[in-house]
Short mmCIF file of N, CA and C in Angstrom, two decimals:
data_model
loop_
_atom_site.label_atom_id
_atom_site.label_comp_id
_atom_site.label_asym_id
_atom_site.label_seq_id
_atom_site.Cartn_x
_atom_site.Cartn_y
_atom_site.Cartn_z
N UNK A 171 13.75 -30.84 2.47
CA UNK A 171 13.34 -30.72 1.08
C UNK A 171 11.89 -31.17 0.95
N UNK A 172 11.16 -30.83 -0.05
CA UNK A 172 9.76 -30.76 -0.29
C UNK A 172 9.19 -32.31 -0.75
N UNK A 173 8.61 -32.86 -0.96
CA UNK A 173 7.78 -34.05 -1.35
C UNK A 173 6.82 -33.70 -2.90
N UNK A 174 6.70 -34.27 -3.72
CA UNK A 174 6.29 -33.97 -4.75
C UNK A 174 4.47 -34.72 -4.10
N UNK A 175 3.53 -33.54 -4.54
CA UNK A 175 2.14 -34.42 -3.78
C UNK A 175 2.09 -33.48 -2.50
N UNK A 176 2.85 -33.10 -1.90
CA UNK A 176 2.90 -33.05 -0.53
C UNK A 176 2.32 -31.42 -0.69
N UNK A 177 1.62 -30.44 0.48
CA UNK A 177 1.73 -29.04 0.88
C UNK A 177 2.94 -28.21 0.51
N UNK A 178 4.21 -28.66 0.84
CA UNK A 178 5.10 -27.85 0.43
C UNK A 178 5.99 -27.66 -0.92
N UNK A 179 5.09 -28.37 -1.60
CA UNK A 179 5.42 -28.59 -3.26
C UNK A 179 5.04 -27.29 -3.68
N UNK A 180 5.84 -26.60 -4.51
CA UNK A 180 5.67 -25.35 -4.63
C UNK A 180 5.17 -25.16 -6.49
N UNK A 181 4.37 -24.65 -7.02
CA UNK A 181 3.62 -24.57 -7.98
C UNK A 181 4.57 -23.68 -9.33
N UNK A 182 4.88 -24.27 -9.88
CA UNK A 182 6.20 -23.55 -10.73
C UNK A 182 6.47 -24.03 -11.96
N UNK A 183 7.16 -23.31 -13.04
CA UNK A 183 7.21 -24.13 -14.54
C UNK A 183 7.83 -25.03 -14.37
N UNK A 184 8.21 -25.76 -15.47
CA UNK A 184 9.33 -26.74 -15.27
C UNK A 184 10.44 -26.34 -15.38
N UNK A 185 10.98 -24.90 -15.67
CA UNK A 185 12.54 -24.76 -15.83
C UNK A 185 13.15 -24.85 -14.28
N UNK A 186 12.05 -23.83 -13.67
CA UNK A 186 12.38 -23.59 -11.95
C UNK A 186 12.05 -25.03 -11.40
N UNK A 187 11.45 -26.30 -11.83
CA UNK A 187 10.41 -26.99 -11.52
C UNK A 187 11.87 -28.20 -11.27
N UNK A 188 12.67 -28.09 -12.49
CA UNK A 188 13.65 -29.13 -12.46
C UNK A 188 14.90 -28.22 -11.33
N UNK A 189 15.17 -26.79 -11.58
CA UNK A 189 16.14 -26.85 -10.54
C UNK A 189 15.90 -27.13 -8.99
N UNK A 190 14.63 -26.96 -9.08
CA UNK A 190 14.09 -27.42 -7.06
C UNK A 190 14.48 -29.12 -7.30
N UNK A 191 13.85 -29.55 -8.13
CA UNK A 191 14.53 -31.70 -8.38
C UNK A 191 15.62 -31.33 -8.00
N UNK A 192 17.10 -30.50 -8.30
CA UNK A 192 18.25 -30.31 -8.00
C UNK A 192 18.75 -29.69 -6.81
N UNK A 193 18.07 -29.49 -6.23
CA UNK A 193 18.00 -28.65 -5.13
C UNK A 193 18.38 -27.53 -5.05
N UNK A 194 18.22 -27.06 -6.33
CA UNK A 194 18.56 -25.45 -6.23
C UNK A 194 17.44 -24.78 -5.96
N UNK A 195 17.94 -23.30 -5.44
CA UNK A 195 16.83 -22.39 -4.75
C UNK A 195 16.36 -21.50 -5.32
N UNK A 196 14.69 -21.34 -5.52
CA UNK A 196 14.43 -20.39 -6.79
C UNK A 196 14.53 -18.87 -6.01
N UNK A 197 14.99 -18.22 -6.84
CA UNK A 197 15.22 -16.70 -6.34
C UNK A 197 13.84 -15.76 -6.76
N UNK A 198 13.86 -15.21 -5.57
CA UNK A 198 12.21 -14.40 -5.81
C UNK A 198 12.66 -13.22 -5.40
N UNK A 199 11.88 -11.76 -6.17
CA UNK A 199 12.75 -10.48 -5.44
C UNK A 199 10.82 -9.76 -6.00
N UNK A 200 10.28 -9.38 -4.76
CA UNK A 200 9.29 -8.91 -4.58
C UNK A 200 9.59 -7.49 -4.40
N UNK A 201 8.78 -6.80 -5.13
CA UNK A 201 9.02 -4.79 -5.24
C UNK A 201 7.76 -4.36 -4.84
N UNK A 202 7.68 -4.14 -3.79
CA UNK A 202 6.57 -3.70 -3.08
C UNK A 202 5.91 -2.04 -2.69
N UNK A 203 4.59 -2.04 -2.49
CA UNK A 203 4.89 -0.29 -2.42
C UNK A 203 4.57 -0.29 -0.53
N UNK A 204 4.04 -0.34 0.38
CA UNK A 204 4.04 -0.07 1.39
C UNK A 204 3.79 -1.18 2.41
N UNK A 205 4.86 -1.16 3.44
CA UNK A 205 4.78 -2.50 4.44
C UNK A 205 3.39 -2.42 5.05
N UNK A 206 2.59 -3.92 5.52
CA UNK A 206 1.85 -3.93 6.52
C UNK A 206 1.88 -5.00 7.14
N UNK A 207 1.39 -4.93 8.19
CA UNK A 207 1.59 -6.61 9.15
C UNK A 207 1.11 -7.99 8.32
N UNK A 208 0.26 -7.91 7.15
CA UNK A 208 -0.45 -9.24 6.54
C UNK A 208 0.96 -9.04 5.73
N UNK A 209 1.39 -8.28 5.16
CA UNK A 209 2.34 -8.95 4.42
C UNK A 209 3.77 -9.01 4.48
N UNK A 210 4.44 -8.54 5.53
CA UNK A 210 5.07 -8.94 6.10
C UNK A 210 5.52 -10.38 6.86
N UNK A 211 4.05 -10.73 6.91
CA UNK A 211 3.78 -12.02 7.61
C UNK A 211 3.69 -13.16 6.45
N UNK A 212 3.50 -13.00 4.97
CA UNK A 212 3.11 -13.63 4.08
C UNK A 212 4.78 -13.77 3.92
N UNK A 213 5.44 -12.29 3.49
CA UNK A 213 6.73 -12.72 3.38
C UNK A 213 7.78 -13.75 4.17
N UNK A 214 7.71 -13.17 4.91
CA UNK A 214 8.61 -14.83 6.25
C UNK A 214 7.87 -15.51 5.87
N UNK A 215 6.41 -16.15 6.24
CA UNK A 215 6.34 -17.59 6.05
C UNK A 215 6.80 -17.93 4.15
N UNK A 216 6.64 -17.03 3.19
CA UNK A 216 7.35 -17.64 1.88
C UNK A 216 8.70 -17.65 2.00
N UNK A 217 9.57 -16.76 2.69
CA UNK A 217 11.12 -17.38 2.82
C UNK A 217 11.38 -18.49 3.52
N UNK A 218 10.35 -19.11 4.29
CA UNK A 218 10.82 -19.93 5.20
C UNK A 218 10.36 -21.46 4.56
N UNK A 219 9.76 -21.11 3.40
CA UNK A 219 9.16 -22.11 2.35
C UNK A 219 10.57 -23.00 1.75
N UNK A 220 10.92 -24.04 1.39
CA UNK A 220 12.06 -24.80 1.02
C UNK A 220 12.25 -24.56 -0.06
N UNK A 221 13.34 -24.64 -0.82
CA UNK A 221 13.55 -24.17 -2.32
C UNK A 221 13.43 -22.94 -2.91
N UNK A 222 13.10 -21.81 -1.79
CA UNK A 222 12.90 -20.40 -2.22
C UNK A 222 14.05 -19.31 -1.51
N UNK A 223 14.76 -18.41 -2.36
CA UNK A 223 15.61 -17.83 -1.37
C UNK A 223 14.76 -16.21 -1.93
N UNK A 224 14.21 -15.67 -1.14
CA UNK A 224 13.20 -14.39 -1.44
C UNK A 224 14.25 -12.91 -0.51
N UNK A 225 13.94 -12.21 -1.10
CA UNK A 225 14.38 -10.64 -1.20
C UNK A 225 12.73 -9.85 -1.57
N UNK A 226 12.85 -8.48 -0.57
CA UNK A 226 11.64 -8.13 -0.95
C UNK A 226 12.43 -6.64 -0.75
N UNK A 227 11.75 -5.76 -1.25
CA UNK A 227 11.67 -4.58 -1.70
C UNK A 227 10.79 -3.63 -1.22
N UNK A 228 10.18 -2.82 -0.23
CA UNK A 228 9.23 -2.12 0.42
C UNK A 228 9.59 -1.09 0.90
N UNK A 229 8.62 0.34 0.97
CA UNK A 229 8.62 1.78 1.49
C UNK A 229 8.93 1.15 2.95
N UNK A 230 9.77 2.27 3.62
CA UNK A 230 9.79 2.25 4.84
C UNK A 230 9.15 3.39 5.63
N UNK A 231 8.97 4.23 4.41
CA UNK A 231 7.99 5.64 5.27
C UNK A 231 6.72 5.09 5.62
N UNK A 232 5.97 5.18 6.92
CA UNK A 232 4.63 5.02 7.06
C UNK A 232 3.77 6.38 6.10
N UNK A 233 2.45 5.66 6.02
CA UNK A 233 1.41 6.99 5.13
C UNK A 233 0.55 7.04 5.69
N UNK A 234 -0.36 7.92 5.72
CA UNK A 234 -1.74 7.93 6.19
C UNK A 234 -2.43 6.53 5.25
N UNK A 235 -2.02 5.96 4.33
CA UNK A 235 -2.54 4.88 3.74
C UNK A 235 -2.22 3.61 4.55
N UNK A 236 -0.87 3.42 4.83
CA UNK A 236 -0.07 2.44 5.84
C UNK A 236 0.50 3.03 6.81
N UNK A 237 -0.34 2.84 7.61
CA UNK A 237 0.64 3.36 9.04
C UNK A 237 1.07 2.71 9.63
N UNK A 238 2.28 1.32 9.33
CA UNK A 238 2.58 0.20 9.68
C UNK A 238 3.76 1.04 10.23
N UNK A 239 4.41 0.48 11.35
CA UNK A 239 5.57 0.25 11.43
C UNK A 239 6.80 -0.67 11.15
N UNK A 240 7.56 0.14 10.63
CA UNK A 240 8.85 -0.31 10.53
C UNK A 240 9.55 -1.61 10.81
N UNK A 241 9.53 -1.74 12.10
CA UNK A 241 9.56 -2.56 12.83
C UNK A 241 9.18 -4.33 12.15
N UNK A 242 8.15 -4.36 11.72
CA UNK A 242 7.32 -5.55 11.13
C UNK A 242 8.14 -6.06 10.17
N UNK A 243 9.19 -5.11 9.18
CA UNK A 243 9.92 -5.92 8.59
C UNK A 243 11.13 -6.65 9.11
N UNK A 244 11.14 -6.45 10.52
CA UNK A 244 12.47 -6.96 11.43
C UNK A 244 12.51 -8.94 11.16
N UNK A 245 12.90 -9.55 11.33
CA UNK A 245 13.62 -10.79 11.04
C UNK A 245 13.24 -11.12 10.06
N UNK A 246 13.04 -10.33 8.67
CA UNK A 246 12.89 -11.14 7.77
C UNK A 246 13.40 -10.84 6.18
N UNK A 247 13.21 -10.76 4.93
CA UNK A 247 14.53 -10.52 3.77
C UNK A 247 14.14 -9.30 3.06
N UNK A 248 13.35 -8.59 4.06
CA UNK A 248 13.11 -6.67 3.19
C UNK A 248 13.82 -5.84 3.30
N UNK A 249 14.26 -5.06 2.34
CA UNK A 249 15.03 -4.24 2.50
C UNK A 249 14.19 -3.35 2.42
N UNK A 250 14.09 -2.09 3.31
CA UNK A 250 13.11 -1.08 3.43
C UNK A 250 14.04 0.37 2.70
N UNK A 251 13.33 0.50 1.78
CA UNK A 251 13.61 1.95 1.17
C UNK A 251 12.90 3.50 1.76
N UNK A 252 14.02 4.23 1.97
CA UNK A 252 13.61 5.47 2.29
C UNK A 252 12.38 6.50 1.16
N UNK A 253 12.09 7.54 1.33
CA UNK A 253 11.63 8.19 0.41
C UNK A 253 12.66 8.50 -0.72
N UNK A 254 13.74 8.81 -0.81
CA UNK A 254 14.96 9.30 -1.99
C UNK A 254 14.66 7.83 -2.67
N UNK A 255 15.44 6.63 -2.07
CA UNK A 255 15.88 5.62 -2.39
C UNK A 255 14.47 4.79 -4.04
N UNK A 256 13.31 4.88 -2.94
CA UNK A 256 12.29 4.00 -3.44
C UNK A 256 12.00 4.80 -4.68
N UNK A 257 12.14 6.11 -4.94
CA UNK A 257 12.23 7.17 -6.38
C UNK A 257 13.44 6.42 -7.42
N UNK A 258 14.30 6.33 -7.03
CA UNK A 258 15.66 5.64 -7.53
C UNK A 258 15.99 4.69 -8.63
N UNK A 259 15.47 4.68 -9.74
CA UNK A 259 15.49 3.75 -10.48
C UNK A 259 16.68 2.45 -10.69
N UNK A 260 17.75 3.92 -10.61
CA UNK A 260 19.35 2.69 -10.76
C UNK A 260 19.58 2.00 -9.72
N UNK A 261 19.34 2.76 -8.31
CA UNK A 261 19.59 1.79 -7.14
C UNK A 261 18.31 0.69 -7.00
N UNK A 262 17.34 0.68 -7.12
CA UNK A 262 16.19 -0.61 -7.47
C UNK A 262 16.68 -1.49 -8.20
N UNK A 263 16.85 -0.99 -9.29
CA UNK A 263 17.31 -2.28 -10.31
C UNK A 263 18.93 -2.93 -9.84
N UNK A 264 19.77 -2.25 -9.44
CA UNK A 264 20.82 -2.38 -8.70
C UNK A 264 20.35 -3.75 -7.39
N UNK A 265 19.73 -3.54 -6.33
CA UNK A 265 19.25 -4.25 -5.74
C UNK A 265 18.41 -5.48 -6.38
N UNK A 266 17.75 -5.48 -7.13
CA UNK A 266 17.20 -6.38 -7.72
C UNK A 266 18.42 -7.28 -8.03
N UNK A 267 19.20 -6.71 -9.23
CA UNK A 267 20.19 -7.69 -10.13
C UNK A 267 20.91 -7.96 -9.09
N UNK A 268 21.14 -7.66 -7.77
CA UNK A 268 21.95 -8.37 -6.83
C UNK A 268 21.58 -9.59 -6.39
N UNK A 269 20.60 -9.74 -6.38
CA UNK A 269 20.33 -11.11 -6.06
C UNK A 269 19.55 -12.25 -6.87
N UNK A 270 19.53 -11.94 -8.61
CA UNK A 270 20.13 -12.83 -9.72
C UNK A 270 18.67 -13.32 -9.59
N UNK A 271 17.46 -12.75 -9.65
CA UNK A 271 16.28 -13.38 -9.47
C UNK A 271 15.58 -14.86 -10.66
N UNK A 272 15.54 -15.43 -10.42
CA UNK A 272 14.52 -15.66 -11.61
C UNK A 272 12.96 -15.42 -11.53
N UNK A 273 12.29 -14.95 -10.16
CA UNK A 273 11.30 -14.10 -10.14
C UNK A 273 10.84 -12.94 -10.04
N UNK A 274 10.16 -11.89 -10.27
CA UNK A 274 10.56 -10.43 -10.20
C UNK A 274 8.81 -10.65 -9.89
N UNK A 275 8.46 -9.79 -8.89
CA UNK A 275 7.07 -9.65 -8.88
C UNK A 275 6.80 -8.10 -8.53
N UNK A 276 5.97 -7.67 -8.98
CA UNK A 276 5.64 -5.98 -8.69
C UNK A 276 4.32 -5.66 -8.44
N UNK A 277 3.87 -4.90 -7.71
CA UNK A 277 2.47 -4.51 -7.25
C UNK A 277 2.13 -3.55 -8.14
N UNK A 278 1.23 -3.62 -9.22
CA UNK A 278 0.80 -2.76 -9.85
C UNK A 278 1.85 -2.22 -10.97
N UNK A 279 1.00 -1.21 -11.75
CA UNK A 279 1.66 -0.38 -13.16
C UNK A 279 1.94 1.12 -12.27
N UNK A 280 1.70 1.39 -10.99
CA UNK A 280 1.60 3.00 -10.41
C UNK A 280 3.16 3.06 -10.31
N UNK A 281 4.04 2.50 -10.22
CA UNK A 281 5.42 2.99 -9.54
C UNK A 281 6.58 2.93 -10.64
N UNK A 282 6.61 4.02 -11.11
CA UNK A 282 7.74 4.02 -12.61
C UNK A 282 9.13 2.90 -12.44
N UNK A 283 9.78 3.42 -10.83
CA UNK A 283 10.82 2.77 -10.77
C UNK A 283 10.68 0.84 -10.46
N UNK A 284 9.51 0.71 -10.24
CA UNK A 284 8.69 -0.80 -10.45
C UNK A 284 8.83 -1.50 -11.59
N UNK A 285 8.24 -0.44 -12.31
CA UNK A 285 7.67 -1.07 -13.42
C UNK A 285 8.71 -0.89 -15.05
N UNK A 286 10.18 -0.07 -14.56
CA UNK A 286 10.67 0.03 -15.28
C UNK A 286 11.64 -1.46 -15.35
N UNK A 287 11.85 -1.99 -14.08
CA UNK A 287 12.23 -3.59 -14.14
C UNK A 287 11.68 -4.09 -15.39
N UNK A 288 10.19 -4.21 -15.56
CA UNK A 288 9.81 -5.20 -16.47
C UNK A 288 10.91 -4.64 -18.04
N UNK A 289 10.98 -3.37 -18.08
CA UNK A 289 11.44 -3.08 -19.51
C UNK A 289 12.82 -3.27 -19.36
N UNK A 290 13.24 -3.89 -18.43
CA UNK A 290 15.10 -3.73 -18.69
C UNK A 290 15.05 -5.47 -18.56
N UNK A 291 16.45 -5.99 -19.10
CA UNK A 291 16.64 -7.24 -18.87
C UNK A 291 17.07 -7.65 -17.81
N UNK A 292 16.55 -8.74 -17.08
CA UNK A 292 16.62 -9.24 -15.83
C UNK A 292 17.77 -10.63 -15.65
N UNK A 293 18.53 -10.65 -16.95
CA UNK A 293 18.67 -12.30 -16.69
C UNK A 293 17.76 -13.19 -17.23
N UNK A 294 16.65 -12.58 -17.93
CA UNK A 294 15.72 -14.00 -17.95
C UNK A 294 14.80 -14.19 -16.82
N UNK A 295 15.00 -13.33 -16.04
CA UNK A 295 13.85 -13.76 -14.69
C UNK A 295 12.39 -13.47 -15.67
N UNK A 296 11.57 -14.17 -14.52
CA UNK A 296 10.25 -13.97 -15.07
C UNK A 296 9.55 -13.03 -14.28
N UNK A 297 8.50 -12.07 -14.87
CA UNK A 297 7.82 -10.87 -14.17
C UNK A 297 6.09 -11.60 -13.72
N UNK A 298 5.80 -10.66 -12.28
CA UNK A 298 4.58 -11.40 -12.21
C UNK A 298 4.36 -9.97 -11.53
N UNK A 299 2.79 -9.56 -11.75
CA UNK A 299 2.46 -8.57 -11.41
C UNK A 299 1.02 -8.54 -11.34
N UNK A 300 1.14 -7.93 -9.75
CA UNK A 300 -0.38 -7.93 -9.51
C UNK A 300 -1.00 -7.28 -9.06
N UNK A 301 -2.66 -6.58 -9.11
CA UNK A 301 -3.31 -5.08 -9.12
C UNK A 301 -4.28 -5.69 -8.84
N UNK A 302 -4.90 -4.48 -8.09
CA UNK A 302 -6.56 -4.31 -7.59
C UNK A 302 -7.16 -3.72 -8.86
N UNK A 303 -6.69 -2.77 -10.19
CA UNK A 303 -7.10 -2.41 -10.54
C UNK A 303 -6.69 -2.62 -12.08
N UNK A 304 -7.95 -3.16 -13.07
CA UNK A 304 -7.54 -4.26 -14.26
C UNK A 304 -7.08 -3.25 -14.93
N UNK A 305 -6.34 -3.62 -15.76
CA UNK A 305 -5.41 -2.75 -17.02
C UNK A 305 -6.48 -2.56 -18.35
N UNK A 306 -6.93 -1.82 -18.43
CA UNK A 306 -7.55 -1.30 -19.38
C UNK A 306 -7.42 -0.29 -20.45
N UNK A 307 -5.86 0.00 -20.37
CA UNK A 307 -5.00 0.86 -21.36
C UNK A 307 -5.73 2.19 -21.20
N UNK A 308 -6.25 2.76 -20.34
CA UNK A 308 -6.29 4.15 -20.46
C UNK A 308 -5.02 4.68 -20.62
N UNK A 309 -5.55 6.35 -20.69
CA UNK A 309 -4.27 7.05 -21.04
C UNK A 309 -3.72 7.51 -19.33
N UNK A 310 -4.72 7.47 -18.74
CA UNK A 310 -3.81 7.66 -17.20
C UNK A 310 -2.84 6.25 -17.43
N UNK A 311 -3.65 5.16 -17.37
CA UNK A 311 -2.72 3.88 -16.74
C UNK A 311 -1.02 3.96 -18.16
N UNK A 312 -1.42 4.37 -19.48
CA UNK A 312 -0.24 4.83 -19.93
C UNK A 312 0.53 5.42 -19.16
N UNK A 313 0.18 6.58 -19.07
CA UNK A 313 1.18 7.64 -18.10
C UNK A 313 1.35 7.39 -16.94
N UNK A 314 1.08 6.45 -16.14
CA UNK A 314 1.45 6.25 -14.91
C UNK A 314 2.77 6.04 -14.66
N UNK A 315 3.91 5.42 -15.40
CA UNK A 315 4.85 4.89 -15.67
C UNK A 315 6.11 6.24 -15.49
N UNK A 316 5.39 7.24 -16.23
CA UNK A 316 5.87 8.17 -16.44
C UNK A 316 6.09 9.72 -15.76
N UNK A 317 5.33 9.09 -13.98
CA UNK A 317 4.95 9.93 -12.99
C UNK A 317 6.28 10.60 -12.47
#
């Protein structure tokens, strides 16, 4: 268990803040759009973090954008989605609510079945979402949702 002060004190509100005091484990479910070796590698070392039980969510098709292999998500809590699957809205959110998050994090506003998490109820989990590219309400970044 973690040390309050210490490196492995993990940075969190106080609702999640008092169940780690209890030793409960905060649930994190990361929705990712394409594996690569940096983050693959970010993922294990955050599951292997104390007080966190993490699920991640990632394409398993390589792209001419990621030409990672497959492989990289081997010993660790991703579930790799096919091309059908990662389209899939009910089976995403399905996977998600399986493992009762109280964190939901998503890469960007580009992926409908992503970003339709934020509009459905989670339990109360909290959404964290993060982009290379700032939200400035165009009418593309509207319609992106809607691809």
């Amino acid at each position: 268990m973690h040390q309050r002060g210490t490196s492995d004190e993990i940075d969190v509100s106080p609702r999640i803040r008092t169940e780690l005091d209890r030793g409960t484990r905060v649930r994190i479910v990361i929705c990712w759009p394409h594996l690569s070796g940096y983050m693959a590698a970010c993922w294990r070392a955050l599951a292997q973090r104390p007080g966190v039980d993490l699920r991640v969510l990632a394409w398993s098709t390589p792209t001419g954008d990621a030409p990672f292999d497959n492989a990289l998500a081997e010993n660790s809590p991703v579930r790799l989605l096919d091309g059908r699957e990662r389209n899939d809205a009910a089976l995403i959110a399905e996977e998600v609510s399986r493992h009762r998050p109280d964190v939901i994090a998503i890469a960007g506003w580009f992926h409908a079945p992503y970003v339709g998490l934020a509009l459905r109820k989670q339990r109360g989990a909290k959404f964290l979402m993060g982009m290379d590219t700032p939200w400035r309400g165009t009418l593309r970044q509207r319609l992106a949702p809607y691809k």
